[in-house]
Short mmCIF file of N, CA, C and O in Angstrom, two decimals:
data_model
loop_
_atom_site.label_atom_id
_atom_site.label_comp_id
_atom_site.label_asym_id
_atom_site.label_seq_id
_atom_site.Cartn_x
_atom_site.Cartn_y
_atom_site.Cartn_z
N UNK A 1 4.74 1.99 11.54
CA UNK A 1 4.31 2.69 12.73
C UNK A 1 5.48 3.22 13.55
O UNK A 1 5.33 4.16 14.32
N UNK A 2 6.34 2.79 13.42
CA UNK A 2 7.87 3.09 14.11
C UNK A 2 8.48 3.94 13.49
O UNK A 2 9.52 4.25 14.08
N UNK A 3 8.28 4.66 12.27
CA UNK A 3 9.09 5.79 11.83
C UNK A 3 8.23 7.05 12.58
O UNK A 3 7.01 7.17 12.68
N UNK A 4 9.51 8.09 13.16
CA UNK A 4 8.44 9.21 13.69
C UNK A 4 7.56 9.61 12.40
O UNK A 4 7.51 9.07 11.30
N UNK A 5 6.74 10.94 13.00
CA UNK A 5 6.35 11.82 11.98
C UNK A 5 6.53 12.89 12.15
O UNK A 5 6.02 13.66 11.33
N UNK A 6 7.34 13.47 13.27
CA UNK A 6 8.25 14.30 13.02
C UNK A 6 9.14 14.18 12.03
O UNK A 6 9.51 15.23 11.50
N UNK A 7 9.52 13.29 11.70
CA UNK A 7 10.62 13.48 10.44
C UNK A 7 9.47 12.81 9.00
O UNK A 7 9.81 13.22 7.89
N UNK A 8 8.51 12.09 9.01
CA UNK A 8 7.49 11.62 7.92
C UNK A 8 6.15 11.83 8.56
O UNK A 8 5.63 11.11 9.42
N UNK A 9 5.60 13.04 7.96
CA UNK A 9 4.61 13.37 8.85
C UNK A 9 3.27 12.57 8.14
O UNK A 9 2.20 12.41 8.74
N UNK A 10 3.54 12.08 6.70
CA UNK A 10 2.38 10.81 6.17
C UNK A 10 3.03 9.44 6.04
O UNK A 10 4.22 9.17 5.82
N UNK A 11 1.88 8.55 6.24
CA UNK A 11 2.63 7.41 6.28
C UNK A 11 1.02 6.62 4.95
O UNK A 11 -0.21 6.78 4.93
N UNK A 12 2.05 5.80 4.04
CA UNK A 12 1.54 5.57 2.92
C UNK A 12 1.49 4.04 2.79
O UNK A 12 2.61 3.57 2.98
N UNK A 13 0.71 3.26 2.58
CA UNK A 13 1.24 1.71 2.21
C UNK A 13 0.79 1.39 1.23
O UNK A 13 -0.37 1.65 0.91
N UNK A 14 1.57 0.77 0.55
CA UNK A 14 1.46 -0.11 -1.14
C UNK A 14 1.16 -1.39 -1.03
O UNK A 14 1.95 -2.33 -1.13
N UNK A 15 0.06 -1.43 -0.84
CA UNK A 15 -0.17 -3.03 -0.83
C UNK A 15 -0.58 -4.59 -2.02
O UNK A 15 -1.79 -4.81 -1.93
N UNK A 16 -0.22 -5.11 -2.53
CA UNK A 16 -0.45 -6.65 -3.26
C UNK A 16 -0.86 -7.63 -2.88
O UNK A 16 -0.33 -7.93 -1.81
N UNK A 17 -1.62 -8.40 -3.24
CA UNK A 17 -2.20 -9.10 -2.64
C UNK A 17 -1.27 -10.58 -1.52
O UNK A 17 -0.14 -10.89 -1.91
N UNK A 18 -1.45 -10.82 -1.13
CA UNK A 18 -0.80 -12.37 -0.81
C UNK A 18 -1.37 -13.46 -1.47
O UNK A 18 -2.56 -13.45 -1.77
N UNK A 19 -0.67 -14.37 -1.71
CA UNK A 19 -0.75 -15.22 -2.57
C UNK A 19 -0.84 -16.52 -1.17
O UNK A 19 -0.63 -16.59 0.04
N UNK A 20 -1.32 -17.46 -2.42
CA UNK A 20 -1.31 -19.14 -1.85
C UNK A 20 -2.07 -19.34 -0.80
O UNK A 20 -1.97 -20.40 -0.18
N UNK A 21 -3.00 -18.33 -0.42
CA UNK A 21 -3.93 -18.65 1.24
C UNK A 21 -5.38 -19.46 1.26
O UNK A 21 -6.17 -19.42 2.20
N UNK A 22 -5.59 -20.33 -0.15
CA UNK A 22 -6.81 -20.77 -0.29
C UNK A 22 -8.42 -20.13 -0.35
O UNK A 22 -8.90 -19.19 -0.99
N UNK A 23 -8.92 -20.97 0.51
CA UNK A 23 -10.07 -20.56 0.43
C UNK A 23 -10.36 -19.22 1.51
O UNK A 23 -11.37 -18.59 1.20
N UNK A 24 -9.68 -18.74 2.64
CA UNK A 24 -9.57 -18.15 3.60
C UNK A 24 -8.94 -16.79 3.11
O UNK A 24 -8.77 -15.94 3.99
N UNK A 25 -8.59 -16.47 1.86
CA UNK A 25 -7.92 -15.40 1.59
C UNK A 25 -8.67 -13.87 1.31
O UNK A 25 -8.04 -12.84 1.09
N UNK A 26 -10.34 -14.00 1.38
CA UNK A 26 -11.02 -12.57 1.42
C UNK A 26 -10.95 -12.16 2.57
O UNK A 26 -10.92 -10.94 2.71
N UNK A 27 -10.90 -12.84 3.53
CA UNK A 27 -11.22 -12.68 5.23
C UNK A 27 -9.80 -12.16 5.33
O UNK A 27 -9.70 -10.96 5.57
N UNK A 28 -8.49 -12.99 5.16
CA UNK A 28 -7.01 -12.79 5.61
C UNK A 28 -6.98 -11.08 5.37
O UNK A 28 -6.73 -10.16 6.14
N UNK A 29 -7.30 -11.12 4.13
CA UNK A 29 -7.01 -9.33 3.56
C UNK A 29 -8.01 -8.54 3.85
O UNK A 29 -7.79 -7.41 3.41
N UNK A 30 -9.10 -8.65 4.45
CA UNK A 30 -10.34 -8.04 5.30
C UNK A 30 -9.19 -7.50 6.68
O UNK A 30 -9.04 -6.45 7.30
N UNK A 31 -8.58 -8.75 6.69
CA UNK A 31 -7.83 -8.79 8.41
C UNK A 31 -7.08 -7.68 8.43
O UNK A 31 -7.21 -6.89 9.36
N UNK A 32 -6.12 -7.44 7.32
CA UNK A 32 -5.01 -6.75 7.32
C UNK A 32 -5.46 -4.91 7.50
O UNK A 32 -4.74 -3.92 7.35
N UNK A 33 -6.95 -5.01 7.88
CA UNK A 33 -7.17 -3.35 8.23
C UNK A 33 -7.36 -2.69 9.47
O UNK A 33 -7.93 -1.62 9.69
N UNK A 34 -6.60 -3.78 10.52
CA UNK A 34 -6.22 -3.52 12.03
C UNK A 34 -5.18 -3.06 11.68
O UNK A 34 -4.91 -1.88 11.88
N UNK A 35 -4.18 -4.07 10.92
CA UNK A 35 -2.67 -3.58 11.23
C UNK A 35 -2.60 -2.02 10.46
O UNK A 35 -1.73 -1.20 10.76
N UNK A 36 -3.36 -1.84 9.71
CA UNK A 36 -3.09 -0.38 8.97
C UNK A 36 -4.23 0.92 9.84
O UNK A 36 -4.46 2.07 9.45
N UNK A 37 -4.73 0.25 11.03
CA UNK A 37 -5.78 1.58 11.75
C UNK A 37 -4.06 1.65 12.62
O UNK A 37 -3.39 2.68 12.53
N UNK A 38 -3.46 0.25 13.53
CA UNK A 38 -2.78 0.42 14.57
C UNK A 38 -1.19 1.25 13.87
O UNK A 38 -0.58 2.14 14.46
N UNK A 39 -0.82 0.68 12.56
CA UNK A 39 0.05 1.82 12.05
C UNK A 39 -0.11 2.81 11.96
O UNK A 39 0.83 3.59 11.78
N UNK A 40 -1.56 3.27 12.07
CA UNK A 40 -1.89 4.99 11.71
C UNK A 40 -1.58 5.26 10.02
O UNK A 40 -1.02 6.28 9.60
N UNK A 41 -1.89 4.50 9.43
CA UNK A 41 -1.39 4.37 7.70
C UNK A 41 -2.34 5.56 7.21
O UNK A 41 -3.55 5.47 6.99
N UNK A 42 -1.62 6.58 7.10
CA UNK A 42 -3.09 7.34 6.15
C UNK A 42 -3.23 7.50 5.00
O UNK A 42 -3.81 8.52 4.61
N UNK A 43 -2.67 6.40 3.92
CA UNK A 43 -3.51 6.62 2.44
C UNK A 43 -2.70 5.10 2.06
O UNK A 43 -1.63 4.79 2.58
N UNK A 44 -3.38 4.29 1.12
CA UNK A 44 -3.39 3.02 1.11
C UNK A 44 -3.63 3.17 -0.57
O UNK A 44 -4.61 3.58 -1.20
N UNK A 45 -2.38 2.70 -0.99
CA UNK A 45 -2.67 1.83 -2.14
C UNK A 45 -2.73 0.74 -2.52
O UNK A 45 -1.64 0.20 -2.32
N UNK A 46 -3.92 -0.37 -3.32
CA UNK A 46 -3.58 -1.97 -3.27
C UNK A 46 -3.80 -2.00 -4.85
O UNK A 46 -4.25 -1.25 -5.72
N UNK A 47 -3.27 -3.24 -4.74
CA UNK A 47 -3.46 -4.08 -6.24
C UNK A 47 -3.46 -5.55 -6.06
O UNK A 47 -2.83 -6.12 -5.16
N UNK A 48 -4.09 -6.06 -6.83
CA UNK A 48 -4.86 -7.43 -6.87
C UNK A 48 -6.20 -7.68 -6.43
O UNK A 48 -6.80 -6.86 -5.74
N UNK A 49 -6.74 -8.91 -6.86
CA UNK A 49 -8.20 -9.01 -6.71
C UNK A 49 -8.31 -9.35 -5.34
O UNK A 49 -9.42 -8.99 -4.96
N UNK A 50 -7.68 -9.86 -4.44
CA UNK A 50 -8.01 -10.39 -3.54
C UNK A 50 -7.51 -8.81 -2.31
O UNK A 50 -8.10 -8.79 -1.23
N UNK A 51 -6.50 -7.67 -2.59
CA UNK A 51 -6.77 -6.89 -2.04
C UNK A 51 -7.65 -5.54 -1.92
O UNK A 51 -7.40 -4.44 -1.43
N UNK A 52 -8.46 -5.91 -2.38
CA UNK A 52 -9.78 -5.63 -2.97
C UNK A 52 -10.43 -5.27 -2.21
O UNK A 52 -11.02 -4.19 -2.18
N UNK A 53 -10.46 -6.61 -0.99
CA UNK A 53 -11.27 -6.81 -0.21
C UNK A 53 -11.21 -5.88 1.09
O UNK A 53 -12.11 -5.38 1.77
N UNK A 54 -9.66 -5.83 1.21
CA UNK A 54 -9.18 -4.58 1.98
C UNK A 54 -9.97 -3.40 1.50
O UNK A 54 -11.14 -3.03 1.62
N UNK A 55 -8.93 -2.96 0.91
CA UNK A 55 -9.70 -1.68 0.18
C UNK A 55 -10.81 -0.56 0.45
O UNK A 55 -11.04 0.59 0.82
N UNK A 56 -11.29 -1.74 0.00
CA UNK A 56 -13.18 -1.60 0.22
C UNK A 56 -13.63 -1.28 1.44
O UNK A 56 -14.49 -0.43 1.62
N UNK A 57 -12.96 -2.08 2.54
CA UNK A 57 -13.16 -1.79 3.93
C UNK A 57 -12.64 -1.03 5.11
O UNK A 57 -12.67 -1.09 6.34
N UNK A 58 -12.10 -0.22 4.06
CA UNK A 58 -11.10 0.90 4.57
C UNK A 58 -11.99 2.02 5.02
O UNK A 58 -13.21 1.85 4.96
N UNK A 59 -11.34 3.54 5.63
CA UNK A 59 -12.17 4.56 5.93
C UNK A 59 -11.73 5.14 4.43
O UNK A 59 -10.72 4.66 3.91
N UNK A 60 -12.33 5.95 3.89
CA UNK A 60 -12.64 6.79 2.89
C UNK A 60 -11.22 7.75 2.75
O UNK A 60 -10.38 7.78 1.85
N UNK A 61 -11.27 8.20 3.49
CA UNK A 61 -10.11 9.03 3.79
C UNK A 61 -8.64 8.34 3.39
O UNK A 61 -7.68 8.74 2.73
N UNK A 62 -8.80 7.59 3.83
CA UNK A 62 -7.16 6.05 3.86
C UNK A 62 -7.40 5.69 2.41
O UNK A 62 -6.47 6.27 1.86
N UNK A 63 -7.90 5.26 1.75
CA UNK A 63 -8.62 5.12 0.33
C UNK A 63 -7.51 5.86 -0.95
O UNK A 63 -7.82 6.68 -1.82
N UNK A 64 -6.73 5.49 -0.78
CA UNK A 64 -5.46 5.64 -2.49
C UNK A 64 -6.53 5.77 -3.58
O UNK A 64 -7.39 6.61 -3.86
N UNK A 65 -6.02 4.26 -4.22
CA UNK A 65 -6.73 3.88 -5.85
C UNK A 65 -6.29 2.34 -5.02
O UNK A 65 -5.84 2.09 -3.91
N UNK A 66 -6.54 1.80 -5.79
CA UNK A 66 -7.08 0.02 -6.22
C UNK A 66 -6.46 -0.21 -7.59
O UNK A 66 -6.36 0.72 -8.39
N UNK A 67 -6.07 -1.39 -7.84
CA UNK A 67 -5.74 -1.53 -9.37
C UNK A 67 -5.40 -2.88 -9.75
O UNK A 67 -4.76 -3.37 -8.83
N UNK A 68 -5.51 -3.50 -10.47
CA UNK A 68 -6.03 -5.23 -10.78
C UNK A 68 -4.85 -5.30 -10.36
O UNK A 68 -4.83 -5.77 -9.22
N UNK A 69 -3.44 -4.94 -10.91
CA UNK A 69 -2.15 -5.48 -10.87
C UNK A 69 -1.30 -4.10 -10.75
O UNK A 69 -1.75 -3.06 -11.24
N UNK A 70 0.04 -4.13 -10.02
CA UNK A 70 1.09 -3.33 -10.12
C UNK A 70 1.31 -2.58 -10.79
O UNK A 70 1.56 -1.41 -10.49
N UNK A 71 1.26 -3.27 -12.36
CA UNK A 71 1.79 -2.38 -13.38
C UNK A 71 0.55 -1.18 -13.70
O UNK A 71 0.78 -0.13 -14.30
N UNK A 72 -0.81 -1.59 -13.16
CA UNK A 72 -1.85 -0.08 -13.21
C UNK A 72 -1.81 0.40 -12.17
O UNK A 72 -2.66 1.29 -12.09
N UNK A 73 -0.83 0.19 -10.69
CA UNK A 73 -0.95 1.01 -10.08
C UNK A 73 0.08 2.07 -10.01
O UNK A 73 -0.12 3.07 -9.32
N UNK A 74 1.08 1.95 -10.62
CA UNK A 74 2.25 2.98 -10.68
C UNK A 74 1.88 4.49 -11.40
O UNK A 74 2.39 5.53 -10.98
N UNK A 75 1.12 4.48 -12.29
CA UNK A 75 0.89 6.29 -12.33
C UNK A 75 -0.24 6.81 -11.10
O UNK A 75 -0.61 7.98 -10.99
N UNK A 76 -0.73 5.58 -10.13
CA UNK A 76 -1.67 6.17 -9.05
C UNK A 76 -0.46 6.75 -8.12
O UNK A 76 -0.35 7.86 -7.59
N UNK A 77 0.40 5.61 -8.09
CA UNK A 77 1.30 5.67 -6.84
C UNK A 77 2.57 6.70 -6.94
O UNK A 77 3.24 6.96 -5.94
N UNK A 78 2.87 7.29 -8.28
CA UNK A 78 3.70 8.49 -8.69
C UNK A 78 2.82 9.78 -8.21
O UNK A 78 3.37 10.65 -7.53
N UNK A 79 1.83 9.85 -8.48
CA UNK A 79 0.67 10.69 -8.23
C UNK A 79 0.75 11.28 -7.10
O UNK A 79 1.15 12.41 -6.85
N UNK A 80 0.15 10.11 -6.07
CA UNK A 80 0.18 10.35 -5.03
C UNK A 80 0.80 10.15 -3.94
O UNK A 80 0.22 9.87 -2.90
N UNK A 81 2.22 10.30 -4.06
CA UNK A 81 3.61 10.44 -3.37
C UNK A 81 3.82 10.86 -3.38
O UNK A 81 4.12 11.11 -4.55
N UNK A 82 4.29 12.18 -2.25
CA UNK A 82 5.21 13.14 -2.25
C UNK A 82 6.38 13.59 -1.41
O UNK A 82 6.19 13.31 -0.22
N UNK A 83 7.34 14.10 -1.61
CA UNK A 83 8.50 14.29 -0.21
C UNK A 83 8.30 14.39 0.60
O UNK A 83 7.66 15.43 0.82
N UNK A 84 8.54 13.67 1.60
CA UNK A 84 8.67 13.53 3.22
C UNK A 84 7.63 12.70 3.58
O UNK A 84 7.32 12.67 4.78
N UNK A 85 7.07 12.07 2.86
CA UNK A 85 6.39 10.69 2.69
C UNK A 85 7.35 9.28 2.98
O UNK A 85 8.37 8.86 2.43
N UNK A 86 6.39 8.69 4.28
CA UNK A 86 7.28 7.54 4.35
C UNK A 86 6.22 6.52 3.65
O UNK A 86 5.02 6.48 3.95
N UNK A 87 6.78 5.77 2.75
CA UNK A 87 6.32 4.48 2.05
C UNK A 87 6.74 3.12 2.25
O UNK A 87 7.93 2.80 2.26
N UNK A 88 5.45 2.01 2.46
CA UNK A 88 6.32 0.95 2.82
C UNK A 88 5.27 0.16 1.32
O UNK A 88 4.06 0.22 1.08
N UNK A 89 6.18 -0.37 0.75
CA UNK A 89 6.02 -1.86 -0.54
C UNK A 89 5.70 -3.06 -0.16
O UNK A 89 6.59 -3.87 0.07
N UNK A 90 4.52 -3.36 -0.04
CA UNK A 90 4.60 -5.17 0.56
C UNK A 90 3.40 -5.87 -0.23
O UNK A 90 2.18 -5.82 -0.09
N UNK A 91 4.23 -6.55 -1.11
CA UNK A 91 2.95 -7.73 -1.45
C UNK A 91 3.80 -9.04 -1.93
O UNK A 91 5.00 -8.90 -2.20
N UNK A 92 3.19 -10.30 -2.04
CA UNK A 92 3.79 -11.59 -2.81
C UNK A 92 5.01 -11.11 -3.65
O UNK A 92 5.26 -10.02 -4.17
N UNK A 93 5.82 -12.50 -3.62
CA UNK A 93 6.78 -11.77 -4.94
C UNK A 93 5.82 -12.50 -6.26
O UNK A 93 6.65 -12.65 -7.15
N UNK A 94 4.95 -12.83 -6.59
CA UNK A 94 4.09 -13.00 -7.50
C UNK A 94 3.21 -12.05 -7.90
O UNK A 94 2.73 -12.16 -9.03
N UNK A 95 2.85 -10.98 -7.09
CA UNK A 95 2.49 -9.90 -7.30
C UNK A 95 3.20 -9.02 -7.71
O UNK A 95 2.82 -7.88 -7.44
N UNK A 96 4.21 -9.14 -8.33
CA UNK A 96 4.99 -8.18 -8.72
C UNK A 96 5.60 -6.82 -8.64
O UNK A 96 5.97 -6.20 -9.63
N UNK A 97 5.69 -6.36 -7.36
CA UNK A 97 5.99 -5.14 -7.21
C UNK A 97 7.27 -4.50 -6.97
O UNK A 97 7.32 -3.51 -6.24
N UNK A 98 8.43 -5.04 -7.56
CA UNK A 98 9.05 -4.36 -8.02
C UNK A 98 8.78 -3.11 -9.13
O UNK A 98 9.61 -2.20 -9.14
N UNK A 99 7.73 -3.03 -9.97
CA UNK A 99 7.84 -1.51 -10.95
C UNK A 99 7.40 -0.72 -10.00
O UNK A 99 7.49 0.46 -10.35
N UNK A 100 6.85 -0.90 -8.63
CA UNK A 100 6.73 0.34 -7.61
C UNK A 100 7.66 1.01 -6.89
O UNK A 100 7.80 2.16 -6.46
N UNK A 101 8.28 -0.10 -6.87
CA UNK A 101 9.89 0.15 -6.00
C UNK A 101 11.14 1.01 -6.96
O UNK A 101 12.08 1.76 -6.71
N UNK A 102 10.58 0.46 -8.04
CA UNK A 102 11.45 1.15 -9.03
C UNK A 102 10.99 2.85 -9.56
O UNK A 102 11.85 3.63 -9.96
N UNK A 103 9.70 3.19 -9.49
CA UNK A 103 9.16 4.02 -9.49
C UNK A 103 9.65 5.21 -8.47
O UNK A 103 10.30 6.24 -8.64
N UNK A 104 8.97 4.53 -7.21
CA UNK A 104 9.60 5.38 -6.22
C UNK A 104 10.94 5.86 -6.56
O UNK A 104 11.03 7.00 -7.02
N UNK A 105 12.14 5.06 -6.38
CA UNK A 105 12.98 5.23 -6.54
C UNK A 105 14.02 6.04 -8.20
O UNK A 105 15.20 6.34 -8.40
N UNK A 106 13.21 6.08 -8.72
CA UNK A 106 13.18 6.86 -10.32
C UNK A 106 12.97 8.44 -9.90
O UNK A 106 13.82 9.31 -10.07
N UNK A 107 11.51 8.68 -9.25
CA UNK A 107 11.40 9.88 -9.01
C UNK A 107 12.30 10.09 -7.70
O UNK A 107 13.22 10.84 -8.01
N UNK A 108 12.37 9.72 -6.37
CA UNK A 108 12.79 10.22 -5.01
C UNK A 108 14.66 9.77 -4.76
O UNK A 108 15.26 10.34 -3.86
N UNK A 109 15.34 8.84 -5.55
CA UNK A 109 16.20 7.93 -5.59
C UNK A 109 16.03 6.95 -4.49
O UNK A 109 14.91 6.62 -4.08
N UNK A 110 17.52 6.34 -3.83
CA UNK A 110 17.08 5.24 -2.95
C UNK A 110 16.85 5.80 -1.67
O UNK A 110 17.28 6.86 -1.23
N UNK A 111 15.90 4.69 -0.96
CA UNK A 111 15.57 5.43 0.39
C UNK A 111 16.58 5.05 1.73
O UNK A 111 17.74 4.66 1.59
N UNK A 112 16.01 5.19 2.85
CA UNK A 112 17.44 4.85 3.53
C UNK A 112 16.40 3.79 3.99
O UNK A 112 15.19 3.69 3.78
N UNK A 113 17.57 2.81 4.88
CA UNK A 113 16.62 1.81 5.87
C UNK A 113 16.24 2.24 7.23
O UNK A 113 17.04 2.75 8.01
N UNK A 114 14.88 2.02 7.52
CA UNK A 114 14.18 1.96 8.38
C UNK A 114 13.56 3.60 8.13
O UNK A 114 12.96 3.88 9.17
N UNK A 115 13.49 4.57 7.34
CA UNK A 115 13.43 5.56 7.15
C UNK A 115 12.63 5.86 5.81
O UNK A 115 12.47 7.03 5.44
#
């Protein structure tokens, strides 16, 4: 939410699930679709079963792709990335998302920080 959009006029998030939250973990990732109305996030990609739940409860519009795991979401997330797109990567490191990070960075090279 802190990068202008004067300089990133879309703002994109890659999301994985979180890990280790028990029985409370459909609700936790239900939760996480304040913080992406109050970022102003407008297109959302997730992977894992449990961000699913997000997803689903998103507006239509915000709505990427979905994909069991990382490694099926990288030809969504090549797809639908484009320059002057700010992207933020966040899930478990059990969720594996480094091949997104690497992706990005394959097609766009490295990004700067906070940018």
């Amino acid at each position: 939410a802190t990068t202008p959009r004067d300089a990133f006029p879309r703002r994109v998030a890659v999301l994985g699930d979180m890990l280790e939250l028990g029985d409370t973990a459909p609700e936790l990732h239900r939760g996480l679709k304040e913080a992406v109305e109050e970022a102003s996030v407008d297109l959302v990609l997730a992977c894992g079963p449990m961000m699913r739940h997000l997803f689903d409860d998103l507006a239509r519009g915000q709505q990427g792709t979905w994909a069991p795991s990382s490694i099926e979401l990288v030809p969504a997330l090549r797809e639908a990335v484009r320059a002057g797109d700010v992207v933020m990567i966040k899930g478990s490191l059990g969720t594996c998302m480094a091949p997104l990070v690497e992706a990005m960075v394959a097609r766009f090279g490295p990004g700067r920080p906070g940018g």
